[in-house]
mmCIF file of C-alpha atoms in Angstrom:
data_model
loop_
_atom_site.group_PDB
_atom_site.id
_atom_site.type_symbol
_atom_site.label_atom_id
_atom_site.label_comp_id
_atom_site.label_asym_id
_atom_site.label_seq_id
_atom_site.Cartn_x
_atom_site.Cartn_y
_atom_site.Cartn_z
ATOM 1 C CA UNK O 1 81.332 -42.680 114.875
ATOM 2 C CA UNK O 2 78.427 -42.813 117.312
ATOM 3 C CA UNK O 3 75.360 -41.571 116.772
ATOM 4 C CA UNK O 4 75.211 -39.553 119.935
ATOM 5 C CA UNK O 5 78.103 -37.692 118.404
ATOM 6 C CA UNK O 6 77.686 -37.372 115.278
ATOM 7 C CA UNK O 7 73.938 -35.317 116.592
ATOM 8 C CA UNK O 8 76.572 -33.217 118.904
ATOM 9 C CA UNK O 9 78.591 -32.018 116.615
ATOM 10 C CA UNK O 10 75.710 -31.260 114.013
ATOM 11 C CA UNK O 11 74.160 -28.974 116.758
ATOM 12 C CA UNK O 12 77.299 -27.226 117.731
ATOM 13 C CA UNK O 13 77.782 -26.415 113.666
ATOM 14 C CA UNK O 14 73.829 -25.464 113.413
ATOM 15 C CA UNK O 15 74.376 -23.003 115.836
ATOM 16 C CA UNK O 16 77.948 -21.712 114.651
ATOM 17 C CA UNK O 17 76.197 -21.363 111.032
ATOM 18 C CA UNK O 18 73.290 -19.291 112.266
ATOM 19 C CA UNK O 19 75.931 -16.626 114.071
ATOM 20 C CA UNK O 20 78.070 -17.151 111.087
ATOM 21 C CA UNK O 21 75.270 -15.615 108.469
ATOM 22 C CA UNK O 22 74.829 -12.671 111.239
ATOM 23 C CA UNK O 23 78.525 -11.981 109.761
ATOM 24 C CA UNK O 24 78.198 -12.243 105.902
ATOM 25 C CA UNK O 25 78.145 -9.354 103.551
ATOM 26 C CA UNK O 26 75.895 -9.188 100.733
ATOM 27 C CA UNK O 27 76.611 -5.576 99.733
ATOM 28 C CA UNK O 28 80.645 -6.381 98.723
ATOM 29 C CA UNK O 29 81.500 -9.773 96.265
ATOM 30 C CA UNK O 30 83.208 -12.747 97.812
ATOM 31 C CA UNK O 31 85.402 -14.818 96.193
ATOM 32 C CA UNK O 32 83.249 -18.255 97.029
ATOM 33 C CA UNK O 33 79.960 -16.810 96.101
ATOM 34 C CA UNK O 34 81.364 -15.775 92.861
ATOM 35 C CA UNK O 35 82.880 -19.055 92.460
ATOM 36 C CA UNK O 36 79.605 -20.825 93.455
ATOM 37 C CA UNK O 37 77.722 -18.400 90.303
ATOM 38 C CA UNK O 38 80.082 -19.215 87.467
ATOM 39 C CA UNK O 39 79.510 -23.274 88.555
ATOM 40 C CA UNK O 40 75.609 -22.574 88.278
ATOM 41 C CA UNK O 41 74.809 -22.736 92.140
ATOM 42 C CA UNK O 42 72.758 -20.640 93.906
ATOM 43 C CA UNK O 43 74.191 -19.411 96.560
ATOM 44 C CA UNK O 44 75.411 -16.000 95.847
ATOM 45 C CA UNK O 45 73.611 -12.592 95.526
ATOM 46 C CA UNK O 46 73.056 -9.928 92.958
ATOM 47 C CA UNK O 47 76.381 -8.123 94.125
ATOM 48 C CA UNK O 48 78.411 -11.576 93.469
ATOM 49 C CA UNK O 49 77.023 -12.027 89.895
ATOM 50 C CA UNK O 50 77.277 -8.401 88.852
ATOM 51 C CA UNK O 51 81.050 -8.762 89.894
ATOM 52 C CA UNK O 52 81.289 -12.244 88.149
ATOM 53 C CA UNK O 53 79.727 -11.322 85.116
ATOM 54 C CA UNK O 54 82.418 -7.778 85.196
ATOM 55 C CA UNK O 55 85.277 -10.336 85.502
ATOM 56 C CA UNK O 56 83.863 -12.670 83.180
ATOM 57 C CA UNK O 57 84.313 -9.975 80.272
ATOM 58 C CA UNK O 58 87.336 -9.147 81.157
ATOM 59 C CA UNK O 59 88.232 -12.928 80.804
ATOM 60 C CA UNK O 60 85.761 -14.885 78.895
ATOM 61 C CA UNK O 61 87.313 -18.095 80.033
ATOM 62 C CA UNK O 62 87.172 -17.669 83.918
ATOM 63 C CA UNK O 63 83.982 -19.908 83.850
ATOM 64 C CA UNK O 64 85.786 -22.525 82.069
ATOM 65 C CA UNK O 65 88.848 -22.886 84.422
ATOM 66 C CA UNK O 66 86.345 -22.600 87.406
ATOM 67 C CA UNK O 67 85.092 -26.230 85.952
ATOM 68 C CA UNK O 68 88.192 -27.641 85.152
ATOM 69 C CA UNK O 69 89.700 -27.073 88.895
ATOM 70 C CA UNK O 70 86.295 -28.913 90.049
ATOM 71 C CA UNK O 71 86.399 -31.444 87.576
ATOM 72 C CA UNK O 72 90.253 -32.038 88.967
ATOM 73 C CA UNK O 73 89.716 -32.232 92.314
ATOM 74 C CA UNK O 74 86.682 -35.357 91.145
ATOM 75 C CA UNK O 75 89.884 -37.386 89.081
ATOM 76 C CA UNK O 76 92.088 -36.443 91.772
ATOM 77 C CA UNK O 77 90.213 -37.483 94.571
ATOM 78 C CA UNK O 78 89.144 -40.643 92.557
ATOM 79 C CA UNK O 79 93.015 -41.607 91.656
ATOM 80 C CA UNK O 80 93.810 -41.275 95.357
ATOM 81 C CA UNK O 81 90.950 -43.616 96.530
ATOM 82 C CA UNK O 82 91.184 -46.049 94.258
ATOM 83 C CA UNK O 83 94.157 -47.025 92.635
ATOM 84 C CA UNK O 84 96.202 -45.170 95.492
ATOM 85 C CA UNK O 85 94.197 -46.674 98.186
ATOM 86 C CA UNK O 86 94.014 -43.111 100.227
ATOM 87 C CA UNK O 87 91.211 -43.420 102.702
ATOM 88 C CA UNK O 88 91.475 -40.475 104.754
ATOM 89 C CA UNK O 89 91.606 -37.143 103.290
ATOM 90 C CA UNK O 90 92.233 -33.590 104.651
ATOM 91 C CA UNK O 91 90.099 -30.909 102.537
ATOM 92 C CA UNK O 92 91.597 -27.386 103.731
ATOM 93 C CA UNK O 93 89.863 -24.338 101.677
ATOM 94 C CA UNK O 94 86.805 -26.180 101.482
ATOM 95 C CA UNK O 95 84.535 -23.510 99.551
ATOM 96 C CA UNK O 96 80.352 -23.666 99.446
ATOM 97 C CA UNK O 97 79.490 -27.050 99.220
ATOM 98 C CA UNK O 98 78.240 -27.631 95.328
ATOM 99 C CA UNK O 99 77.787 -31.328 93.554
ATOM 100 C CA UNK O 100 80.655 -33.824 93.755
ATOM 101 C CA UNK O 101 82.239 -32.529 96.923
ATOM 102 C CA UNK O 102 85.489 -34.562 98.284
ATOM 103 C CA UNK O 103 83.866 -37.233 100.649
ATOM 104 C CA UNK O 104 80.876 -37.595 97.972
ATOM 105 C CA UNK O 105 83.723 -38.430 95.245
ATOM 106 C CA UNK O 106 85.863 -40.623 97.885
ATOM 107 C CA UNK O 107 82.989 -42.272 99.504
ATOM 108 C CA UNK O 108 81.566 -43.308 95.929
ATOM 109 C CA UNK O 109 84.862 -45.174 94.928
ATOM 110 C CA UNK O 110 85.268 -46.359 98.692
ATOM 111 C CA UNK O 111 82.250 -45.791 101.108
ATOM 112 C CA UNK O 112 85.191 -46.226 104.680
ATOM 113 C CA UNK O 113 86.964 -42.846 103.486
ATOM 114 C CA UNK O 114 87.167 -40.116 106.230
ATOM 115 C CA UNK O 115 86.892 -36.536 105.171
ATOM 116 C CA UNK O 116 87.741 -33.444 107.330
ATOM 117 C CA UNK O 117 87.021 -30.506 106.052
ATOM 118 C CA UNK O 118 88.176 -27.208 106.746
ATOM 119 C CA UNK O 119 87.455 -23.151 106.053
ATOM 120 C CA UNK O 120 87.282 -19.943 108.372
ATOM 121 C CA UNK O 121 84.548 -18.394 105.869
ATOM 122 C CA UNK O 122 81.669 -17.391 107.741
ATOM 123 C CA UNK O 123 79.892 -18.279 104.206
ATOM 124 C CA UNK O 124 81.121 -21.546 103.825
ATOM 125 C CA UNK O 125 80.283 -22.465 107.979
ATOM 126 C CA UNK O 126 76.397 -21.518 107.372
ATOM 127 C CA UNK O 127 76.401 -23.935 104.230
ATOM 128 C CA UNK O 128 78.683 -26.650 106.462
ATOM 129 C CA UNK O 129 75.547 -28.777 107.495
ATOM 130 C CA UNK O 130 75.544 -29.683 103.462
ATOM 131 C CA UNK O 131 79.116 -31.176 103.963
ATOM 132 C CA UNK O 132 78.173 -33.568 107.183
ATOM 133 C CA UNK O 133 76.553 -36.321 104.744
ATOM 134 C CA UNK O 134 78.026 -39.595 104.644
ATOM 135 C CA UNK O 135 78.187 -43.241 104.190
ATOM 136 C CA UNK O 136 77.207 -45.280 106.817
ATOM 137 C CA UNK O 137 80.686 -46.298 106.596
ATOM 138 C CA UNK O 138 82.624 -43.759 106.325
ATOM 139 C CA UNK O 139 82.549 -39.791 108.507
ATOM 140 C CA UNK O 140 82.781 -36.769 107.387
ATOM 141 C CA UNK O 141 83.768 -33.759 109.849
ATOM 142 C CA UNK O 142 83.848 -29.719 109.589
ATOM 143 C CA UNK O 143 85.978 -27.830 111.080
ATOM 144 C CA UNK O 144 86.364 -23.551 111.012
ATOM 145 C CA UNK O 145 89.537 -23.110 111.531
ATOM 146 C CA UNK O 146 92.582 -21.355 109.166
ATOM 147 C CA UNK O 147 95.347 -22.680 106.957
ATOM 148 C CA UNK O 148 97.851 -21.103 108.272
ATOM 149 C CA UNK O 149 96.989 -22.669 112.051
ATOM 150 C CA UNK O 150 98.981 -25.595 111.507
ATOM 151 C CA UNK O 151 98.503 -27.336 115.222
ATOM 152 C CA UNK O 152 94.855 -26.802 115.828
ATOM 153 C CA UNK O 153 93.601 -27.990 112.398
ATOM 154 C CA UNK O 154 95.658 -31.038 112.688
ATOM 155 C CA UNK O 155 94.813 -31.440 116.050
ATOM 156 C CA UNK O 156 91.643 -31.344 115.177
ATOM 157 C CA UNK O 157 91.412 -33.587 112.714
ATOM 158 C CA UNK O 158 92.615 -36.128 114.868
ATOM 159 C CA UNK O 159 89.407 -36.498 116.226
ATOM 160 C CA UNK O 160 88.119 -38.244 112.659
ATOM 161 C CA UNK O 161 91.449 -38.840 110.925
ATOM 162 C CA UNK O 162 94.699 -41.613 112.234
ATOM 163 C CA UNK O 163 97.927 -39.754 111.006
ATOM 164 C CA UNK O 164 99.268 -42.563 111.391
ATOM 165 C CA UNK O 165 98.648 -43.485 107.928
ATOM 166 C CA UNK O 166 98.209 -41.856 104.816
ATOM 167 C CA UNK O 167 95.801 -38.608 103.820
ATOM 168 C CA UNK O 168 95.395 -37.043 101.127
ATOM 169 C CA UNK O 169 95.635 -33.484 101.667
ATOM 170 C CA UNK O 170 93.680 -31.057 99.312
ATOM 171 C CA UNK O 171 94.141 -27.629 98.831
ATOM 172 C CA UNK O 172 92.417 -26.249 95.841
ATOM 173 C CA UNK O 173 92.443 -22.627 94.891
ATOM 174 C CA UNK O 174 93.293 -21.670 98.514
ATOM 175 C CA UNK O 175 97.034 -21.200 99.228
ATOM 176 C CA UNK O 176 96.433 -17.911 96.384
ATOM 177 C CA UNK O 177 95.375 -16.391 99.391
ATOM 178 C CA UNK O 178 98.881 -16.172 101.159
ATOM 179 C CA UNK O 179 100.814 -13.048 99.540
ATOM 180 C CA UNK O 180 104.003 -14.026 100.909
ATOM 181 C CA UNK O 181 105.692 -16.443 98.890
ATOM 182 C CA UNK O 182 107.667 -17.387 102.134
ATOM 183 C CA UNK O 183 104.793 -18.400 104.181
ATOM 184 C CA UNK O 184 102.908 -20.114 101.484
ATOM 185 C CA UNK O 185 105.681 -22.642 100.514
ATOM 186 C CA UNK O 186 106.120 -22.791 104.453
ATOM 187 C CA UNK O 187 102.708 -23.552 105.429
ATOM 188 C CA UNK O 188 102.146 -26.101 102.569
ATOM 189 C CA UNK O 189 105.711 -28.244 103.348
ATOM 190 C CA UNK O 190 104.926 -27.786 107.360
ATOM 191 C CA UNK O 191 101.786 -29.459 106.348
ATOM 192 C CA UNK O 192 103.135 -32.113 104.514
ATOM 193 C CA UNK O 193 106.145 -32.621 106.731
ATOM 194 C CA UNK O 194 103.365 -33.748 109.468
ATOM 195 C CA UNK O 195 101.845 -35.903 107.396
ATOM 196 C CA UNK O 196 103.349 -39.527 106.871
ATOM 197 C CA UNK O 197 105.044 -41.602 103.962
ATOM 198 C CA UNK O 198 102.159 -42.208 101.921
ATOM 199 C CA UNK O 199 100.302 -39.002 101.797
ATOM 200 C CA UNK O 200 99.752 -37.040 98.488
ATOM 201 C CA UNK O 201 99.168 -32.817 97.958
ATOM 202 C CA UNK O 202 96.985 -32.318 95.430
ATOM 203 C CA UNK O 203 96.866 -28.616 95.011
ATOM 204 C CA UNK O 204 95.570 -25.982 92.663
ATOM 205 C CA UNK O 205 96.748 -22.338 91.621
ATOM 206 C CA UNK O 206 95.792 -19.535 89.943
ATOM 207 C CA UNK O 207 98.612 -18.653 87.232
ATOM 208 C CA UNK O 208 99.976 -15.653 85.516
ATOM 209 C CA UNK O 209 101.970 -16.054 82.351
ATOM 210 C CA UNK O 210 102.407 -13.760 79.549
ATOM 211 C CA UNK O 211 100.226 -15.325 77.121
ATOM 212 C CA UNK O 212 97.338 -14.815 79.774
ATOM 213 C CA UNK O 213 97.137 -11.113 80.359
ATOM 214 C CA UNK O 214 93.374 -11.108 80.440
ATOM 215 C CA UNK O 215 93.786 -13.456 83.500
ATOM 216 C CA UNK O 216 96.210 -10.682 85.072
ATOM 217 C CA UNK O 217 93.211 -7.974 84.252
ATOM 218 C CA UNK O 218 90.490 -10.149 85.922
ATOM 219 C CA UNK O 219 92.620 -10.599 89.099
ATOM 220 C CA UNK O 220 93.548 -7.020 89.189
ATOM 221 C CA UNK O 221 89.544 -6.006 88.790
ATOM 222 C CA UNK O 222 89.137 -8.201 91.684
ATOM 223 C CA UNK O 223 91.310 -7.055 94.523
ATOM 224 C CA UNK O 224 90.109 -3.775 93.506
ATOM 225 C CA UNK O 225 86.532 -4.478 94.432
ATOM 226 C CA UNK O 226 86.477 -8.014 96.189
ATOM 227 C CA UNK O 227 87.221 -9.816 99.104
ATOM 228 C CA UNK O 228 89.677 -11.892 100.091
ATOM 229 C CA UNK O 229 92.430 -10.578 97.922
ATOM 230 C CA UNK O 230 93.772 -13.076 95.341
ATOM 231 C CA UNK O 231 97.800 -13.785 94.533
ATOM 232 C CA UNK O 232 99.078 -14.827 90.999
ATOM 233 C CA UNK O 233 102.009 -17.039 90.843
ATOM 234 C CA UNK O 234 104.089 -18.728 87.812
ATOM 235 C CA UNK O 235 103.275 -22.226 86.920
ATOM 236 C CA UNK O 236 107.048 -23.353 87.826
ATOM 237 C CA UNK O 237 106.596 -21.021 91.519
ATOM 238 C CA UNK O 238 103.109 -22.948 91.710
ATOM 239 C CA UNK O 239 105.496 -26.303 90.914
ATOM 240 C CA UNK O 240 107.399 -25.626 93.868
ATOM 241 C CA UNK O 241 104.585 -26.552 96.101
ATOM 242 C CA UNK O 242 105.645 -30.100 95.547
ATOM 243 C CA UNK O 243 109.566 -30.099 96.203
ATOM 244 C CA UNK O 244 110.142 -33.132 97.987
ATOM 245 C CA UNK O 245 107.272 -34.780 96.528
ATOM 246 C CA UNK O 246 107.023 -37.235 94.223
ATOM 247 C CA UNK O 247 104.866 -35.696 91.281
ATOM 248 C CA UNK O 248 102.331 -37.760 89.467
ATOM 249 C CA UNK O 249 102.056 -37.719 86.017
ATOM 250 C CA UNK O 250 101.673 -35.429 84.343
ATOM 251 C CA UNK O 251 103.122 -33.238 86.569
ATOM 252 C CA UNK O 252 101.843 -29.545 87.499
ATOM 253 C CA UNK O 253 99.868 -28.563 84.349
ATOM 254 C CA UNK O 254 96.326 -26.685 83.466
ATOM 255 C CA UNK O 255 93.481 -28.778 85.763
ATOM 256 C CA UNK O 256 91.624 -29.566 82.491
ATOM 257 C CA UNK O 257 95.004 -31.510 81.215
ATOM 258 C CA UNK O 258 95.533 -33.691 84.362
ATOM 259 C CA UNK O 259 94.540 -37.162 83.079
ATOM 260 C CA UNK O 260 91.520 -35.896 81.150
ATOM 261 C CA UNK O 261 88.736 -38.708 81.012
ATOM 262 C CA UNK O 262 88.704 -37.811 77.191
ATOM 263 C CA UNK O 263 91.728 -39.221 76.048
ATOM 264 C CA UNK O 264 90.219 -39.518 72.036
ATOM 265 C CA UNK O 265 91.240 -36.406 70.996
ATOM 266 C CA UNK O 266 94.106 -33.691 71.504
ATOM 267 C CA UNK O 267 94.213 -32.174 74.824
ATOM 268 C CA UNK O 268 92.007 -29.224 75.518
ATOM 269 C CA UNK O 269 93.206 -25.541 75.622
ATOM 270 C CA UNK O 270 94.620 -25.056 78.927
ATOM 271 C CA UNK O 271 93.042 -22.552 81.284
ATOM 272 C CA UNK O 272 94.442 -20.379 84.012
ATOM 273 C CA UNK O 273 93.869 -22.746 86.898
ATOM 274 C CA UNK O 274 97.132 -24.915 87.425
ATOM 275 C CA UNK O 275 97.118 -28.177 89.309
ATOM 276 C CA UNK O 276 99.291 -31.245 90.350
ATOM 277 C CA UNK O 277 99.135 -34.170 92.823
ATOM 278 C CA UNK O 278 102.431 -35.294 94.595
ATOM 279 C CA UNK O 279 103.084 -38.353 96.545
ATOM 280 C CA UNK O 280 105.548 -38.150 100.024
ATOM 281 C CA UNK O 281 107.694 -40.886 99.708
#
C-alpha cells in the first residue's frame, strides 16, 4: 500500500476516533469495556468493572471463557495462516484492540497477510489507530461499518482484500448480538456465500445449556443493566452457523477444547464460550 495512503487513511480514522469518544458513555457498562477488564486491559471505567465484577459472582468462570475465546481466535488464526495458507482475513466484531490481535497473530506466522477489520462501536473506532500496525509486508485496514451491512463492508474491504481468493472470515462473540435467529443464520451464510471456495468461518458463541444456569443468570444481569443486549443460543443452534461448511476438527465445541496447545493431559473443563472453524468447499 503506499505510503501516501496509508497517512490518509490514518488521518481520516484520527479524526473519526476523536468525534467517536464525544459519543461514549462512561456512566452505563459496555459489553467491550467489560470484556477488555476481565482480560486485564485498561480500557474501561469504574462503571464497567463494578458491572464485571457483579457478573463475575454471579458466574465465577466468565473470566475464564473470556480467555479461552481469545486464546481461540490466536490457534485459529494461526491454523488458517499456516497450514491452511489463508492470507487475507476479514475480522467483523473487532472489539478494543488488546495483545495478540488478528493481523498481529497472522502477520507473525506470515508477515503478506491482509487484515480488515471491522466494528460500528464508537469505543472500539477511538482505540482503531492501535489496530493500523503492520508488517512492512502485509496491511491492515479499519473500517466502522455494521454486520448486518453486507454490501458496504465487503465493498469496502475490497479496497485491501482480492475476493478472488480465499479469507478467512472471523466473527468472535459478535453474531450474539442479532436476536433473531432468522437474520443471524442469514447474515452469517450471505457472508459466506460471497466469499469463495477456500474461505473458512471461524466463529464464536455464547451458549446456554442446562448444566450452565449461572451463565443464563449472568446474561440475564446484563441486559438488565448493559449495553448492547446479549442473545444465548444452544451449542447445536450455534453449530448451525456452519451448514454448508466443512467443519474442522473438532467440530463446534468449548473455545478452550479446540486443538488445545496442551495436549499432555485431559481436556480442560469447558466454559460457556462455544467455537468452531469451517472450511467452504
Amino acid at each position: 500500500m503506499p505510503a501516501w495512503l496509508r497517512e490518509d487513511v490514518v488521518s481520516e480514522i484520527s479524526a473519526a476516533s476523536l468525534e467517536a469518544r464525544k459519543r461514549i458513555r462512561t456512566d452505563q457498562p459496555h459489553t467491550a469495556r467489560i470484556w477488555n477488564y476481565w482480560l486485564g486491559g485498561k480500557d474501561n471505567y469504574p462503571v464497567d468493572q463494578a458491572a464485571g465484577d457483579q457478573i463475575r459472582a454471579l458466574h465465577p468462570g466468565i473470566g475464564d471463557y473470556a480467555l479461552a475465546d481469545r486464546q481461540f481466535l490466536g490457534r485459529a488464526v494461526r491454523h488458517l495462516a499456516g497450514p491452511c495458507g489463508i492470507r487475507q482475513f476479514l475480522d467483523i466484531g473487532t472489539g478494543l484492540p488488546t495483545a495478540d490481535n488478528t493481523h498481529e497473530v497472522a502477520q507473525r506466522v506470515a508477515p503478506d497477510s491482509r487484515v480488515v477489520y471491522v466494528d460500528n462501536d464508537p469505543i472500539v473506532l477511538a482505540h482503531a489507530e492501535a489496530l493500523l500496525t503492520s508488517t512492512p509486508e502485509g496491511v491492515t485496514a479499519y473500517l466502522d461499518d455494521d454486520l448486518r451491512n453486507i454490501d458496504a463492508v465487503l465493498e469496502q474491504a475490497a479496497q485491501t482484500l482480492d475476493f478472488s481468493k480465499p479469507v478467512a472470515l472471523v466473527l468472535l462473540g459478535v453474531v450474539i448480538f442479532i436476536e433473531d435467529d432468522e437474520e443471524a443464520y442469514g447474515v452469517v451464510h450471505t457472508l459466506m456465500d460471497r466469499l469463495p471456495s477456500g474461505s473458512h468461518l471461524v466463529l464464536s458463541h455464547t451458549i446456554t445449556r442446562p448444566d450452565m444456569p449461572d451463565v443464563d443468570a449472568a446474561v440475564a444481569f446484563w441486559n438488565e443493566h448493559g449495553t448492547p443486549k446479549l442473545t444465548q443460543r444452544t451449542p447445536g443452534a450455534v453449530s448451525r452457523f456452519f451448514e454448508g461448511l466443512e467443519l474442522l476438527e473438532p467440530g463446534v465445541v468449548s473455545c478452550n477444547r479446540w486443538r488445545p496447545e496442551d495436549t499432555s493431559g485431559e481436556l480442560p473443563a469447558e466454559v460457556a464460550m462455544f467455537g468452531g472453524v469451517g472450511r467452504k468447499g
